[in-house]
Coordinates of N, CA and C in Angstrom, one line a residue:
M1 N 34.9 21.5 -28.3 CA 35.6 20.2 -28.2 C 34.6 19.1 -28.6
E2 N 35.2 18.0 -29.2 CA 34.4 16.9 -29.7 C 34.2 15.9 -28.5
T3 N 32.9 15.5 -28.4 CA 32.5 14.6 -27.4 C 32.5 13.2 -28.0
N4 N 33.1 12.2 -27.3 CA 33.2 10.9 -27.7 C 32.7 9.9 -26.7
R5 N 32.3 8.7 -27.1 CA 31.9 7.7 -26.1 C 33.1 6.9 -25.7
Y6 N 33.3 6.8 -24.4 CA 34.4 6.0 -23.8 C 33.9 4.9 -22.9
I7 N 34.5 3.7 -23.0 CA 34.2 2.6 -22.2 C 35.4 2.3 -21.3
L8 N 35.2 2.4 -20.0 CA 36.3 2.1 -19.1 C 36.0 0.8 -18.4
S9 N 37.0 -0.1 -18.3 CA 36.9 -1.3 -17.5 C 37.8 -1.1 -16.3
I10 N 37.3 -1.1 -15.1 CA 38.0 -0.7 -13.9 C 38.0 -1.9 -13.0
L11 N 39.2 -2.5 -12.7 CA 39.3 -3.5 -11.7 C 39.4 -2.9 -10.3
V12 N 38.6 -3.3 -9.3 CA 38.6 -2.7 -8.0 C 38.6 -3.8 -7.0
D13 N 39.0 -3.5 -5.7 CA 38.8 -4.4 -4.6 C 37.3 -4.6 -4.4
N14 N 36.9 -5.8 -4.1 CA 35.5 -6.1 -3.9 C 35.2 -5.7 -2.4
E15 N 35.0 -4.5 -2.1 CA 34.8 -4.0 -0.8 C 33.7 -3.0 -0.8
P16 N 33.0 -2.9 0.4 CA 31.9 -1.8 0.5 C 32.5 -0.4 0.3
G17 N 31.7 0.4 -0.4 CA 32.1 1.8 -0.6 C 32.9 2.1 -1.8
V18 N 33.4 1.1 -2.5 CA 34.3 1.4 -3.6 C 33.5 2.1 -4.7
L19 N 32.3 1.5 -5.1 CA 31.5 2.1 -6.1 C 31.0 3.5 -5.8
S20 N 30.8 3.7 -4.5 CA 30.4 5.1 -4.0 C 31.5 6.1 -4.3
R21 N 32.7 5.7 -4.0 CA 33.9 6.6 -4.2 C 34.1 6.9 -5.7
I22 N 33.9 5.8 -6.6 CA 34.0 6.0 -8.0 C 32.9 7.0 -8.5
S23 N 31.7 6.7 -8.2 CA 30.6 7.6 -8.7 C 30.7 9.0 -8.1
G24 N 31.2 9.1 -6.8 CA 31.4 10.4 -6.2 C 32.5 11.2 -7.0
L25 N 33.5 10.5 -7.5 CA 34.5 11.2 -8.3 C 33.9 11.8 -9.5
F26 N 33.0 11.1 -10.1 CA 32.3 11.6 -11.3 C 31.4 12.8 -11.0
S27 N 30.5 12.6 -10.0 CA 29.5 13.6 -9.7 C 30.2 14.9 -9.1
G28 N 31.3 14.7 -8.3 CA 32.0 15.8 -7.7 C 32.6 16.7 -8.7
R29 N 32.9 16.2 -9.9 CA 33.6 17.0 -10.9 C 32.6 17.3 -12.1
G30 N 31.4 17.0 -11.9 CA 30.4 17.3 -13.0 C 30.4 16.4 -14.2
F31 N 31.1 15.2 -14.1 CA 31.1 14.3 -15.2 C 29.9 13.4 -15.1
N32 N 29.3 13.0 -16.2 CA 28.1 12.1 -16.2 C 28.5 10.7 -16.5
I33 N 27.9 9.8 -15.8 CA 28.0 8.3 -16.2 C 26.8 7.9 -17.0
D34 N 27.0 7.5 -18.2 CA 26.0 7.1 -19.1 C 25.5 5.7 -18.8
S35 N 26.4 4.8 -18.4 CA 26.1 3.4 -18.1 C 27.1 2.9 -17.1
L36 N 26.6 2.0 -16.2 CA 27.4 1.5 -15.1 C 27.0 0.1 -14.9
S37 N 28.0 -0.8 -14.8 CA 27.8 -2.2 -14.5 C 28.9 -2.7 -13.6
V38 N 28.5 -3.5 -12.6 CA 29.5 -4.0 -11.6 C 29.3 -5.4 -11.4
A39 N 30.3 -6.2 -11.4 CA 30.2 -7.7 -11.1 C 31.5 -8.2 -10.5
K40 N 31.4 -9.3 -9.8 CA 32.6 -10.0 -9.3 C 33.3 -10.6 -10.5
T41 N 34.6 -10.8 -10.4 CA 35.4 -11.4 -11.4 C 35.7 -12.9 -10.9
A42 N 36.5 -13.6 -11.6 CA 36.9 -15.0 -11.2 C 37.5 -15.0 -9.8
D43 N 38.1 -13.9 -9.4 CA 38.7 -13.7 -8.1 C 37.6 -13.0 -7.2
P44 N 37.0 -13.7 -6.2 CA 35.9 -13.1 -5.4 C 36.3 -11.9 -4.7
H45 N 37.6 -11.5 -4.6 CA 38.1 -10.3 -3.9 C 38.2 -9.1 -4.8
V46 N 37.9 -9.4 -6.1 CA 38.0 -8.3 -7.1 C 36.7 -8.2 -7.9
S47 N 36.3 -7.0 -8.2 CA 35.2 -6.7 -9.0 C 35.6 -5.9 -10.2
V48 N 34.8 -6.0 -11.3 CA 35.0 -5.2 -12.5 C 33.9 -4.2 -12.6
V49 N 34.2 -2.9 -12.8 CA 33.3 -1.9 -13.0 C 33.4 -1.5 -14.5
T50 N 32.3 -1.6 -15.2 CA 32.3 -1.2 -16.6 C 31.5 0.1 -16.7
M51 N 32.1 1.1 -17.2 CA 31.5 2.4 -17.2 C 31.6 3.0 -18.6
V52 N 30.5 3.7 -19.0 CA 30.4 4.4 -20.2 C 30.2 5.8 -19.9
T53 N 30.9 6.7 -20.6 CA 30.7 8.1 -20.4 C 31.0 8.8 -21.7
F54 N 30.4 10.0 -21.9 CA 30.6 10.8 -23.1 C 31.3 12.1 -22.7
C55 N 32.5 12.3 -23.3 CA 33.2 13.5 -22.9 C 34.3 13.7 -24.0
D56 N 35.1 14.7 -23.8 CA 36.2 15.0 -24.8 C 37.5 14.2 -24.3
A57 N 38.5 14.2 -25.1 CA 39.7 13.4 -24.8 C 40.4 14.0 -23.6
H58 N 40.4 15.3 -23.4 CA 41.1 15.9 -22.2 C 40.4 15.4 -20.9
V59 N 39.1 15.4 -20.9 CA 38.3 15.0 -19.7 C 38.5 13.6 -19.4
I60 N 38.5 12.7 -20.4 CA 38.7 11.2 -20.1 C 40.1 11.0 -19.5
E61 N 41.1 11.8 -19.9 CA 42.4 11.6 -19.3 C 42.4 12.0 -17.9
Q62 N 41.7 13.1 -17.6 CA 41.5 13.5 -16.2 C 40.8 12.5 -15.4
I63 N 39.7 11.9 -15.9 CA 39.0 10.9 -15.2 C 39.9 9.7 -14.9
K64 N 40.6 9.2 -15.9 CA 41.5 8.1 -15.7 C 42.6 8.3 -14.6
K65 N 43.2 9.5 -14.6 CA 44.1 9.9 -13.6 C 43.5 9.9 -12.2
Q66 N 42.3 10.5 -12.1 CA 41.6 10.5 -10.8 C 41.3 9.1 -10.3
L67 N 40.8 8.3 -11.3 CA 40.5 6.9 -10.9 C 41.7 6.1 -10.3
H68 N 42.8 6.3 -11.0 CA 44.1 5.7 -10.5 C 44.5 6.1 -9.1
K69 N 44.1 7.3 -8.7 CA 44.4 7.8 -7.4 C 43.5 7.1 -6.3
L70 N 42.4 6.6 -6.6 CA 41.5 6.0 -5.6 C 42.2 4.7 -5.1
I71 N 42.1 4.6 -3.8 CA 42.8 3.5 -3.0 C 42.4 2.1 -3.4
N72 N 41.2 1.9 -3.7 CA 40.7 0.5 -4.0 C 40.7 0.2 -5.5
V73 N 41.2 1.1 -6.3 CA 41.3 0.8 -7.8 C 42.6 0.1 -8.1
I74 N 42.4 -1.1 -8.7 CA 43.6 -1.9 -9.1 C 44.1 -1.4 -10.5
T75 N 43.2 -1.4 -11.5 CA 43.6 -1.0 -12.8 C 42.5 -0.3 -13.5
V76 N 42.8 0.6 -14.4 CA 41.9 1.3 -15.2 C 42.2 1.0 -16.7
N77 N 41.3 0.4 -17.4 CA 41.6 0.0 -18.8 C 40.6 0.7 -19.7
D78 N 41.1 1.6 -20.5 CA 40.2 2.3 -21.5 C 40.1 1.4 -22.7
L79 N 38.9 0.9 -22.9 CA 38.7 -0.1 -24.0 C 38.4 0.6 -25.4
T80 N 38.2 1.9 -25.3 CA 37.7 2.7 -26.4 C 38.5 2.5 -27.7
Q81 N 39.8 2.6 -27.6 CA 40.7 2.5 -28.8 C 41.2 1.1 -29.0
K82 N 40.7 0.1 -28.3 CA 41.2 -1.2 -28.4 C 40.1 -2.1 -29.0
A83 N 40.4 -3.3 -29.4 CA 39.4 -4.3 -29.9 C 38.7 -4.8 -28.6
Y84 N 37.4 -4.8 -28.7 CA 36.7 -5.3 -27.5 C 35.3 -5.8 -28.0
V85 N 34.7 -6.6 -27.1 CA 33.4 -7.1 -27.3 C 32.5 -6.4 -26.3
E86 N 31.4 -5.9 -26.7 CA 30.5 -5.1 -25.9 C 29.1 -5.7 -26.0
R87 N 28.4 -5.8 -24.8 CA 27.0 -6.3 -24.8 C 26.2 -5.5 -23.8
E88 N 24.9 -5.4 -24.1 CA 23.9 -4.9 -23.2 C 22.7 -5.9 -23.2
L89 N 21.9 -6.0 -22.2 CA 20.7 -6.8 -22.2 C 19.6 -5.9 -21.9
A90 N 18.5 -6.1 -22.6 CA 17.2 -5.4 -22.3 C 16.0 -6.3 -22.3
L91 N 15.1 -6.0 -21.4 CA 13.8 -6.7 -21.4 C 12.8 -5.6 -21.9
V92 N 12.1 -5.9 -22.9 CA 11.2 -4.9 -23.5 C 9.8 -5.5 -23.5
K93 N 8.9 -4.9 -22.7 CA 7.5 -5.3 -22.7 C 6.7 -4.5 -23.7
V94 N 6.1 -5.2 -24.7 CA 5.5 -4.5 -25.8 C 4.0 -5.0 -25.9
H95 N 3.2 -4.1 -26.3 CA 1.8 -4.5 -26.6 C 1.8 -5.5 -27.8
A96 N 1.1 -6.6 -27.6 CA 1.0 -7.6 -28.6 C -0.4 -7.8 -29.0
K97 N -0.9 -6.9 -29.8 CA -2.3 -7.1 -30.3 C -2.3 -8.2 -31.3
T98 N -3.4 -8.9 -31.4 CA -3.5 -10.1 -32.2 C -3.0 -9.9 -33.6
D99 N -3.3 -8.7 -34.2 CA -2.9 -8.5 -35.6 C -1.4 -8.1 -35.7
K100 N -0.7 -7.9 -34.6 CA 0.7 -7.5 -34.7 C 1.6 -8.6 -34.1
R101 N 1.1 -9.6 -33.6 CA 1.9 -10.7 -33.0 C 2.9 -11.3 -33.9
A102 N 2.4 -11.6 -35.1 CA 3.3 -12.3 -36.1 C 4.5 -11.3 -36.5
E103 N 4.1 -10.1 -36.7 CA 5.2 -9.1 -37.0 C 6.2 -8.9 -35.9
I104 N 5.7 -8.9 -34.7 CA 6.6 -8.8 -33.5 C 7.5 -10.0 -33.5
M105 N 6.9 -11.2 -33.7 CA 7.7 -12.4 -33.6 C 8.8 -12.4 -34.7
R106 N 8.5 -11.9 -35.9 CA 9.5 -11.9 -37.0 C 10.6 -10.9 -36.6
I107 N 10.3 -9.8 -36.1 CA 11.3 -8.8 -35.7 C 12.2 -9.5 -34.6
V108 N 11.6 -10.1 -33.6 CA 12.3 -10.8 -32.6 C 13.3 -11.8 -33.2
D109 N 12.8 -12.6 -34.1 CA 13.6 -13.6 -34.8 C 14.8 -12.9 -35.6
I110 N 14.5 -11.9 -36.3 CA 15.6 -11.2 -37.1 C 16.7 -10.7 -36.1
F111 N 16.3 -10.2 -34.9 CA 17.3 -9.7 -34.0 C 17.9 -10.8 -33.1
R112 N 17.6 -12.0 -33.4 CA 18.1 -13.1 -32.6 C 17.8 -13.0 -31.1
S113 N 16.6 -12.5 -30.9 CA 16.2 -12.2 -29.5 C 15.2 -13.3 -29.2
R114 N 14.6 -13.2 -28.0 CA 13.6 -14.3 -27.7 C 12.5 -13.7 -26.8
I115 N 11.3 -14.2 -27.0 CA 10.2 -13.9 -26.2 C 10.2 -14.7 -24.9
V116 N 10.3 -14.0 -23.7 CA 10.5 -14.7 -22.5 C 9.2 -14.7 -21.7
D117 N 8.2 -14.0 -22.1 CA 6.9 -14.0 -21.4 C 5.8 -13.6 -22.4
V118 N 4.7 -14.3 -22.3 CA 3.5 -14.0 -23.1 C 2.3 -13.8 -22.3
G119 N 1.7 -12.7 -22.5 CA 0.4 -12.4 -21.8 C -0.7 -12.2 -22.8
S120 N -1.9 -12.0 -22.3 CA -3.0 -11.9 -23.3 C -2.9 -10.7 -24.2
S121 N -2.2 -9.6 -23.7 CA -2.0 -8.4 -24.5 C -0.6 -7.9 -24.6
H122 N 0.4 -8.7 -24.2 CA 1.8 -8.2 -24.3 C 2.7 -9.4 -24.5
F123 N 3.9 -9.0 -24.9 CA 5.1 -9.9 -25.0 C 6.2 -9.2 -24.1
I124 N 7.0 -10.0 -23.5 CA 8.3 -9.5 -22.9 C 9.4 -10.1 -23.7
V125 N 10.2 -9.3 -24.3 CA 11.3 -9.7 -25.2 C 12.6 -9.5 -24.6
E126 N 13.5 -10.5 -24.6 CA 14.9 -10.4 -24.2 C 15.7 -10.1 -25.4
V127 N 16.4 -9.0 -25.4 CA 17.3 -8.7 -26.5 C 18.7 -8.3 -26.0
S128 N 19.7 -8.8 -26.6 CA 21.1 -8.5 -26.2 C 21.9 -8.2 -27.4
G129 N 22.9 -7.3 -27.2 CA 23.8 -6.9 -28.3 C 24.5 -5.6 -27.9
D130 N 25.1 -4.9 -28.8 CA 25.6 -3.6 -28.5 C 24.5 -2.6 -28.5
S131 N 24.9 -1.4 -28.1 CA 23.8 -0.4 -27.9 C 23.1 -0.1 -29.2
G132 N 23.8 -0.1 -30.3 CA 23.2 0.1 -31.6 C 22.1 -0.9 -31.9
K133 N 22.3 -2.1 -31.6 CA 21.3 -3.2 -31.9 C 20.1 -3.0 -31.0
L134 N 20.4 -2.7 -29.7 CA 19.2 -2.5 -28.8 C 18.4 -1.2 -29.2
N135 N 19.1 -0.2 -29.6 CA 18.4 1.0 -30.0 C 17.5 0.8 -31.3
A136 N 18.1 0.0 -32.2 CA 17.4 -0.3 -33.4 C 16.1 -1.2 -33.1
F137 N 16.3 -2.1 -32.2 CA 15.2 -3.0 -31.8 C 14.0 -2.1 -31.2
V138 N 14.4 -1.3 -30.3 CA 13.5 -0.4 -29.6 C 12.7 0.5 -30.6
E139 N 13.4 1.0 -31.6 CA 12.8 1.9 -32.6 C 11.8 1.1 -33.4
L140 N 12.1 -0.2 -33.7 CA 11.1 -1.0 -34.4 C 9.9 -1.4 -33.6
M141 N 10.1 -1.5 -32.3 CA 9.0 -1.8 -31.4 C 8.1 -0.6 -31.0
K142 N 8.6 0.6 -31.2 CA 7.8 1.8 -30.8 C 6.4 1.8 -31.4
P143 N 6.3 1.5 -32.7 CA 5.0 1.5 -33.3 C 4.0 0.5 -32.8
M144 N 4.6 -0.6 -32.2 CA 3.7 -1.6 -31.6 C 3.2 -1.1 -30.2
G145 N 3.9 -0.2 -29.6 CA 3.5 0.3 -28.3 C 4.3 -0.4 -27.2
I146 N 5.5 0.3 -26.9 CA 6.3 -0.2 -25.8 C 5.6 0.2 -24.4
I147 N 5.5 -0.8 -23.6 CA 4.9 -0.6 -22.3 C 6.0 -0.2 -21.2
E148 N 7.1 -1.0 -21.3 CA 8.1 -0.8 -20.3 C 9.5 -1.4 -20.8
I149 N 10.6 -0.8 -20.4 CA 11.9 -1.3 -20.8 C 12.8 -1.3 -19.5
A150 N 13.5 -2.4 -19.3 CA 14.5 -2.5 -18.3 C 15.8 -3.0 -19.0
S151 N 16.9 -2.3 -18.7 CA 18.1 -2.7 -19.4 C 19.3 -2.7 -18.4
T152 N 20.3 -3.5 -18.8 CA 21.5 -3.5 -18.0 C 22.4 -2.4 -18.5
G153 N 23.5 -2.1 -17.9 CA 24.5 -1.2 -18.4 C 25.3 -2.0 -19.4
T154 N 26.2 -1.3 -20.1 CA 27.2 -2.0 -21.0 C 28.1 -2.8 -20.2
I155 N 28.4 -4.0 -20.7 CA 29.5 -4.8 -20.2 C 30.5 -5.0 -21.4
A156 N 31.8 -5.1 -21.1 CA 32.7 -5.2 -22.2 C 34.0 -5.9 -21.8
L157 N 34.6 -6.6 -22.7 CA 35.9 -7.3 -22.4 C 36.8 -7.0 -23.6
G158 N 38.0 -6.7 -23.3 CA 39.0 -6.5 -24.4 C 39.3 -7.8 -25.1
R159 N 39.4 -7.7 -26.4 CA 39.8 -8.9 -27.2 C 41.2 -9.2 -27.0
E160 N 41.6 -10.5 -27.2 CA 43.0 -10.9 -27.1 C 43.7 -10.4 -28.3
T161 N 44.8 -9.8 -28.1 CA 45.6 -9.3 -29.3 C 46.6 -10.4 -29.7
G162 N 46.6 -10.6 -31.1 CA 47.5 -11.6 -31.6 C 48.9 -11.1 -31.8
K163 N 49.8 -12.0 -32.2 CA 51.2 -11.6 -32.5 C 51.3 -10.8 -33.7

């Protein structure tokens, strides 16, 4: 079976234990969560869980049905086949030797990223975009010597559909 990347946007009651029940549903059935992000919405009583998983079409349908059964789940929106905007944020600490600083700064500029910290031997770069952009940036930084990476999970919103 073909494995695809799925992005689910799940509206839930903003209550303790909800995320635990969602992640328990995945782990109890042997499904893997590739990325997970949780935040309050405009309504402080509601949170949005953005989840990325890799599986086949049959499994994602099972996941969505099981999520709908959870008591604190309000809606499950599969963004995968819809128009959506996706972003991730990463902080990348990279060795910045004197002879490589200009090259790093050019790459940072090309990726419309920014240097948020400068040390005597390193830069910390903030880069945001879809996972492809972040992966490309990391690949270009590897020869410089990546010291550390911290990244958020994917966040996504469905685009407004026109008439």
